[in-house]
Amino acid sequence: MTGKDRRFPLPLSSVVEKPAKSARSQTVASMKVATPQTATKNAAQNVAQQAVRPRPVEPAAERPRAAAAPVAARAEPMVSGTVRAAMVARVAKQGVKDAKVLAALEAVPRHLFVEPALASQAYIDASLPIGHHQTISQPYIVARMIEVMRANSNGGALNKVLEIGTGCGYQAAVLSLVAKEVYSIERIKPLHELAKSNLRPLRIANIRLQYGDGMLGLAQAAPFDGIILAAAGLEVPQALLEQLAIGGRLVAPVGARHQVLQLIERVGKFEWTNTTLEDCHFVPLRPGVV
Ligand code: SAH
């Protein structure tokens, strides 16, 4: 863990466990990546299979340590610290190298951002439905985008960052561990409210949630050292390019059915460079609010 993580108050840090080595190597091969489309279907199937099972117990790390957990509880899939470490190991194996990003991913309890029926799937590397036809992003892509944003000429220092598409608030929580201030905009009111209630118990002091159309950015807080779009447009909105600080990095999925991750760097007052990174799959960026 880095010094920055200490900015998180106890409820978050209390769920952080050192990864168990065996769990790290286990997992990895057996997991499949889901797209937003398949996520809903998979989740529905898994929920159906799971319906007869008892609800997952609280993660072991959150239970009092005094008594040894009963065998049944220890066998639960929701021993979140260990399971999360395994998820992070898989993300690292897929190529994410930035230790600070991996540590942030390991610190955020993703299971608290999905509905309880899906909590046992929170640490597979897949997007999952969060309602309103939207998804919580796949951990790999969350980590990858933040890694790319951090690879700036400032050694990764980020003062203000902006996220477009708060959804359930998961990526905002991860971002709060790598940036001084995080602004996140969501256009669907109930999701904006959901993110608020997901983030409230974590008491993260450096996130500002905004209900609005992220395609317009957030002029009153600009310029941003980094901007991440969690939804794909046919192009990156001009307002966002203009709200990027010189030297800042914007990472966005671009495209319709075929999408690519793009890195845009602002190299001067009137100059931006554009690099295409890899294929990806996101929900669409839409104008206006609902
Ligand atoms: N960041 C989320 C991912 C949410 S999915 C996570 O941590 O998992 C993408 C979100 O972008 C959806 O909630 C969608 O409603 C939102 N979105 C799409 N277009 C938007 C816009 N113009 N402004 C703000 N949010 C937008």
Short mmCIF file of C-alpha atoms and ligand atoms in Angstrom, two decimals:
data_model
loop_
_atom_site.label_atom_id
_atom_site.label_comp_id
_atom_site.label_asym_id
_atom_site.label_seq_id
_atom_site.Cartn_x
_atom_site.Cartn_y
_atom_site.Cartn_z
CA MET A 1 0.00 0.00 0.00
CA THR A 2 1.20 3.49 -0.68
CA GLY A 3 1.12 6.48 1.61
CA LYS A 4 -1.78 7.95 -0.36
CA ASP A 5 -4.03 5.06 0.61
CA ARG A 6 -3.97 6.29 4.12
CA ARG A 7 -6.24 9.12 3.05
CA PHE A 8 -9.01 6.57 3.03
CA PRO A 9 -10.72 6.37 6.39
CA LEU A 10 -10.88 3.11 8.26
CA PRO A 11 -13.92 1.44 6.75
CA LEU A 12 -12.08 1.03 3.47
CA SER A 13 -8.63 0.20 4.77
CA SER A 14 -10.14 -2.29 7.17
CA VAL A 15 -11.12 -4.53 4.29
CA VAL A 16 -7.63 -4.54 2.82
CA GLU A 17 -5.74 -7.73 3.41
CA LYS A 18 -2.33 -8.79 2.22
CA PRO A 19 -2.88 -11.12 -0.72
CA ALA A 20 -2.43 -14.82 -0.12
CA LYS A 21 0.14 -16.09 -2.62
CA SER A 22 -1.70 -19.29 -3.45
CA ALA A 23 -4.89 -17.42 -4.25
CA ARG A 24 -2.97 -15.13 -6.58
CA SER A 25 -1.87 -17.87 -8.90
CA GLN A 26 -5.04 -19.94 -8.66
CA THR A 27 -8.01 -17.98 -10.24
CA VAL A 28 -6.53 -16.55 -13.25
CA ALA A 29 -6.96 -18.93 -16.14
CA SER A 30 -10.50 -19.90 -15.36
CA MET A 31 -12.14 -16.51 -15.69
CA LYS A 32 -13.91 -15.10 -18.68
CA VAL A 33 -14.34 -11.48 -19.68
CA ALA A 34 -17.88 -10.35 -20.25
CA THR A 35 -19.03 -7.51 -22.41
CA PRO A 36 -21.82 -5.22 -21.23
CA GLN A 37 -24.18 -7.27 -23.39
CA THR A 38 -23.13 -10.64 -22.06
CA ALA A 39 -22.79 -9.34 -18.53
CA THR A 40 -26.50 -8.94 -18.10
CA LYS A 41 -27.18 -12.41 -19.45
CA ASN A 42 -24.42 -14.06 -17.44
CA ALA A 43 -25.43 -12.31 -14.31
CA ALA A 44 -29.05 -13.28 -14.79
CA GLN A 45 -28.02 -16.91 -15.22
CA ASN A 46 -25.75 -16.82 -12.25
CA VAL A 47 -28.36 -15.18 -10.10
CA ALA A 48 -30.78 -17.92 -11.07
CA GLN A 49 -28.22 -20.56 -10.10
CA GLN A 50 -27.45 -18.72 -6.95
CA ALA A 51 -31.00 -18.14 -5.85
CA VAL A 52 -31.07 -21.27 -3.74
CA ARG A 53 -27.79 -20.46 -2.02
CA PRO A 54 -27.61 -18.42 1.15
CA ARG A 55 -26.59 -14.79 0.76
CA PRO A 56 -22.81 -14.34 0.96
CA VAL A 57 -21.57 -13.64 4.44
CA GLU A 58 -19.66 -10.45 5.13
CA PRO A 59 -16.06 -10.68 3.98
CA ALA A 60 -13.83 -12.37 6.53
CA ALA A 61 -11.68 -9.28 6.89
CA GLU A 62 -14.70 -7.33 8.05
CA ARG A 63 -15.71 -9.79 10.72
CA PRO A 64 -14.27 -9.68 14.21
CA ARG A 65 -11.03 -11.61 14.26
CA ALA A 66 -11.36 -13.23 17.68
CA ALA A 67 -13.03 -16.52 16.85
CA ALA A 68 -12.02 -18.72 13.95
CA ALA A 69 -14.63 -18.61 11.22
CA PRO A 70 -16.78 -21.70 10.93
CA VAL A 71 -15.78 -24.00 8.11
CA ALA A 72 -18.85 -23.18 6.02
CA ALA A 73 -18.12 -19.48 6.26
CA ARG A 74 -14.48 -19.94 5.36
CA ALA A 75 -15.49 -21.78 2.21
CA GLU A 76 -17.64 -18.81 1.13
CA PRO A 77 -16.60 -17.14 -2.11
CA MET A 78 -16.87 -13.72 -0.48
CA VAL A 79 -13.65 -13.71 1.52
CA SER A 80 -13.19 -10.41 -0.19
CA GLY A 81 -9.59 -9.45 0.62
CA THR A 82 -8.18 -12.66 -0.78
CA VAL A 83 -10.57 -12.83 -3.71
CA ARG A 84 -9.83 -9.22 -4.57
CA ALA A 85 -6.09 -9.89 -4.47
CA ALA A 86 -6.66 -12.69 -6.96
CA MET A 87 -8.59 -10.30 -9.20
CA VAL A 88 -5.74 -7.81 -9.03
CA ALA A 89 -3.25 -10.55 -9.91
CA ARG A 90 -5.28 -11.34 -12.99
CA VAL A 91 -5.38 -7.68 -14.00
CA ALA A 92 -1.58 -7.53 -13.56
CA LYS A 93 -1.21 -10.64 -15.70
CA GLN A 94 -3.19 -8.92 -18.44
CA GLY A 95 -0.51 -6.26 -18.55
CA VAL A 96 -1.30 -3.53 -16.03
CA LYS A 97 2.01 -2.69 -14.36
CA ASP A 98 1.47 0.51 -12.41
CA ALA A 99 1.84 -0.55 -8.76
CA LYS A 100 -0.14 2.39 -7.49
CA VAL A 101 -3.09 1.51 -9.70
CA LEU A 102 -2.94 -2.14 -8.67
CA ALA A 103 -2.83 -1.12 -5.01
CA ALA A 104 -5.84 1.14 -5.50
CA LEU A 105 -7.74 -1.69 -7.17
CA GLU A 106 -6.88 -3.92 -4.29
CA ALA A 107 -8.10 -1.38 -1.75
CA VAL A 108 -11.58 -0.73 -3.12
CA PRO A 109 -14.26 -3.23 -2.07
CA ARG A 110 -15.91 -3.75 -5.46
CA HIS A 111 -18.57 -6.02 -3.96
CA LEU A 112 -20.08 -2.99 -2.23
CA PHE A 113 -20.80 -1.40 -5.63
CA VAL A 114 -22.97 -4.18 -7.01
CA GLU A 115 -26.31 -5.35 -5.72
CA PRO A 116 -26.12 -8.07 -3.07
CA ALA A 117 -27.35 -10.78 -5.45
CA LEU A 118 -24.27 -10.16 -7.61
CA ALA A 119 -21.77 -9.65 -4.79
CA SER A 120 -20.28 -13.11 -5.19
CA GLN A 121 -19.36 -12.17 -8.76
CA ALA A 122 -17.83 -8.84 -7.90
CA TYR A 123 -14.24 -10.08 -8.22
CA ILE A 124 -14.42 -11.81 -11.53
CA ASP A 125 -12.93 -9.66 -14.23
CA ALA A 126 -16.19 -8.74 -15.88
CA SER A 127 -18.60 -5.89 -16.24
CA LEU A 128 -21.85 -6.43 -14.34
CA PRO A 129 -25.29 -4.83 -14.65
CA ILE A 130 -26.08 -1.91 -12.33
CA GLY A 131 -29.56 -1.14 -13.68
CA HIS A 132 -30.82 1.35 -16.29
CA HIS A 133 -29.05 -0.70 -19.00
CA GLN A 134 -25.66 0.35 -17.61
CA THR A 135 -22.77 -1.67 -16.19
CA ILE A 136 -20.00 -1.42 -13.66
CA SER A 137 -16.84 -1.54 -15.77
CA GLN A 138 -14.58 -4.54 -15.92
CA PRO A 139 -11.71 -4.20 -13.39
CA TYR A 140 -9.04 -4.66 -16.09
CA ILE A 141 -10.26 -1.72 -18.15
CA VAL A 142 -10.69 0.49 -15.07
CA ALA A 143 -7.07 -0.21 -14.13
CA ARG A 144 -5.80 0.14 -17.69
CA MET A 145 -7.41 3.54 -18.24
CA ILE A 146 -6.09 4.89 -14.97
CA GLU A 147 -2.62 3.54 -15.70
CA VAL A 148 -2.59 5.29 -19.06
CA MET A 149 -3.85 8.53 -17.53
CA ARG A 150 -1.11 8.38 -14.89
CA ALA A 151 1.71 7.88 -17.38
CA ASN A 152 2.16 11.65 -17.71
CA SER A 153 5.29 13.73 -17.63
CA ASN A 154 4.63 14.56 -13.97
CA GLY A 155 5.56 11.10 -12.77
CA GLY A 156 1.91 10.22 -12.32
CA ALA A 157 1.01 13.17 -10.11
CA LEU A 158 -2.63 14.10 -10.64
CA ASN A 159 -4.24 17.05 -9.02
CA LYS A 160 -7.74 17.17 -10.53
CA VAL A 161 -9.30 14.40 -12.57
CA LEU A 162 -12.69 14.16 -14.22
CA GLU A 163 -14.67 11.00 -14.89
CA ILE A 164 -17.58 10.96 -17.34
CA GLY A 165 -20.07 8.26 -16.38
CA THR A 166 -20.09 7.70 -12.62
CA GLY A 167 -22.40 4.69 -12.84
CA CYS A 168 -22.27 3.01 -9.44
CA GLY A 169 -19.21 5.00 -8.34
CA TYR A 170 -16.63 2.20 -8.44
CA GLN A 171 -14.10 3.82 -10.74
CA ALA A 172 -14.45 7.11 -8.89
CA ALA A 173 -13.43 5.29 -5.70
CA VAL A 174 -10.38 3.81 -7.42
CA LEU A 175 -9.51 7.22 -8.85
CA SER A 176 -9.73 8.80 -5.42
CA LEU A 177 -6.62 6.83 -4.46
CA VAL A 178 -4.49 8.16 -7.29
CA ALA A 179 -5.65 11.76 -7.61
CA LYS A 180 -6.02 14.63 -5.20
CA GLU A 181 -9.51 15.57 -6.35
CA VAL A 182 -11.96 13.49 -8.35
CA TYR A 183 -14.97 14.96 -10.16
CA SER A 184 -17.42 12.51 -11.66
CA ILE A 185 -20.50 13.24 -13.76
CA GLU A 186 -23.50 10.97 -14.35
CA ARG A 187 -26.47 11.72 -16.63
CA ILE A 188 -28.93 9.19 -15.15
CA LYS A 189 -30.34 10.57 -11.90
CA PRO A 190 -31.00 7.23 -10.13
CA LEU A 191 -27.42 6.13 -10.88
CA HIS A 192 -26.06 9.41 -9.57
CA GLU A 193 -28.04 8.71 -6.38
CA LEU A 194 -26.83 5.10 -6.32
CA ALA A 195 -23.21 6.22 -6.53
CA LYS A 196 -23.81 8.65 -3.67
CA SER A 197 -25.21 5.94 -1.46
CA ASN A 198 -22.47 3.46 -2.43
CA LEU A 199 -19.71 5.95 -1.68
CA ARG A 200 -21.17 7.48 1.48
CA PRO A 201 -20.20 4.64 3.85
CA LEU A 202 -16.63 4.67 2.50
CA ARG A 203 -16.33 8.31 3.56
CA ILE A 204 -14.05 9.32 0.73
CA ALA A 205 -13.35 13.00 1.14
CA ASN A 206 -11.95 13.83 -2.29
CA ILE A 207 -14.78 12.81 -4.65
CA ARG A 208 -17.31 15.31 -6.01
CA LEU A 209 -20.31 13.75 -7.77
CA GLN A 210 -22.19 15.80 -10.29
CA TYR A 211 -25.53 15.08 -11.98
CA GLY A 212 -25.41 16.35 -15.55
CA ASP A 213 -24.35 15.80 -19.13
CA GLY A 214 -20.69 14.85 -19.05
CA MET A 215 -20.30 15.68 -22.73
CA LEU A 216 -20.22 19.29 -21.60
CA GLY A 217 -17.55 18.59 -19.01
CA LEU A 218 -17.35 20.64 -15.85
CA ALA A 219 -16.06 24.06 -16.83
CA GLN A 220 -16.22 25.43 -13.30
CA ALA A 221 -13.63 22.91 -12.07
CA ALA A 222 -11.41 22.81 -15.20
CA PRO A 223 -8.63 22.40 -16.17
CA PHE A 224 -8.17 18.71 -15.37
CA ASP A 225 -4.87 16.81 -15.32
CA GLY A 226 -6.71 13.72 -16.41
CA ILE A 227 -10.11 12.88 -17.90
CA ILE A 228 -11.57 9.39 -18.21
CA LEU A 229 -14.68 8.54 -20.17
CA ALA A 230 -16.52 5.42 -19.02
CA ALA A 231 -18.87 5.48 -22.02
CA ALA A 232 -18.09 5.43 -25.75
CA GLY A 233 -18.93 8.22 -28.17
CA LEU A 234 -18.24 8.44 -31.89
CA GLU A 235 -15.73 11.11 -31.01
CA VAL A 236 -14.44 12.82 -27.89
CA PRO A 237 -16.54 15.92 -27.13
CA GLN A 238 -14.74 19.18 -27.86
CA ALA A 239 -15.60 20.62 -24.43
CA LEU A 240 -13.60 17.85 -22.78
CA LEU A 241 -10.55 18.49 -24.96
CA GLU A 242 -10.69 22.12 -23.95
CA GLN A 243 -11.00 21.31 -20.25
CA LEU A 244 -7.84 19.22 -20.31
CA ALA A 245 -4.79 20.93 -18.81
CA ILE A 246 -1.74 21.30 -21.03
CA GLY A 247 0.24 18.14 -20.35
CA GLY A 248 -2.97 16.40 -19.28
CA ARG A 249 -4.17 13.03 -20.56
CA LEU A 250 -7.66 12.00 -21.58
CA VAL A 251 -8.52 8.32 -21.99
CA ALA A 252 -11.71 7.37 -23.79
CA PRO A 253 -13.39 4.56 -25.64
CA VAL A 254 -14.33 5.74 -29.12
CA GLY A 255 -16.60 4.06 -31.66
CA ALA A 256 -19.94 2.37 -31.98
CA ARG A 257 -19.93 -1.40 -32.49
CA HIS A 258 -16.19 -1.49 -32.90
CA GLN A 259 -14.59 0.58 -30.18
CA VAL A 260 -10.99 1.45 -29.44
CA LEU A 261 -9.42 3.00 -26.41
CA GLN A 262 -7.85 6.33 -27.26
CA LEU A 263 -5.33 8.42 -25.41
CA ILE A 264 -5.45 12.12 -26.13
CA GLU A 265 -2.71 14.32 -24.74
CA ARG A 266 -2.91 18.08 -24.74
CA VAL A 267 0.53 19.20 -25.80
CA GLY A 268 -0.20 22.90 -26.28
CA LYS A 269 -2.92 25.50 -26.09
CA PHE A 270 -4.20 24.51 -29.51
CA GLU A 271 -2.56 21.12 -29.94
CA TRP A 272 -3.59 17.60 -28.98
CA THR A 273 -2.08 14.24 -29.93
CA ASN A 274 -4.10 11.09 -30.35
CA THR A 275 -2.95 7.49 -29.81
CA THR A 276 -5.09 4.41 -30.35
CA LEU A 277 -4.39 1.77 -27.72
CA GLU A 278 -6.57 -1.34 -27.91
CA ASP A 279 -10.05 -2.62 -28.60
CA CYS A 280 -12.61 -2.23 -25.84
CA HIS A 281 -16.32 -2.40 -25.17
CA PHE A 282 -18.31 0.24 -23.33
CA VAL A 283 -21.90 1.40 -23.04
CA PRO A 284 -22.68 4.39 -25.28
CA LEU A 285 -22.02 8.00 -24.36
CA ARG A 286 -25.35 9.84 -24.67
CA PRO A 287 -26.24 13.52 -24.59
CA GLY A 288 -28.56 15.19 -22.11
CA VAL A 289 -29.81 13.96 -18.74
CA VAL A 290 -32.53 11.57 -17.63
N1 SAH B 1 -17.60 4.39 -14.06
C1 SAH B 1 -18.53 3.30 -13.91
C2 SAH B 1 -19.01 2.80 -15.24
C3 SAH B 1 -20.40 3.21 -15.49
S1 SAH B 1 -21.02 2.75 -17.09
C4 SAH B 1 -17.88 2.23 -13.07
O1 SAH B 1 -17.17 2.56 -12.17
O2 SAH B 1 -18.11 1.07 -13.26
C5 SAH B 1 -20.99 4.28 -17.91
C6 SAH B 1 -21.89 5.35 -17.38
O3 SAH B 1 -21.78 6.47 -18.24
C7 SAH B 1 -23.38 5.01 -17.33
O4 SAH B 1 -23.83 5.12 -16.02
C8 SAH B 1 -24.01 6.06 -18.23
O5 SAH B 1 -25.27 6.51 -17.77
C9 SAH B 1 -22.99 7.16 -18.17
N2 SAH B 1 -23.05 8.14 -19.25
C10 SAH B 1 -23.28 7.96 -20.57
N3 SAH B 1 -23.27 9.13 -21.22
C11 SAH B 1 -23.03 10.10 -20.27
C12 SAH B 1 -22.93 11.52 -20.31
N4 SAH B 1 -23.06 12.23 -21.43
N5 SAH B 1 -22.67 12.16 -19.15
C13 SAH B 1 -22.55 11.49 -17.98
N6 SAH B 1 -22.65 10.16 -17.88
C14 SAH B 1 -22.88 9.46 -19.02
#
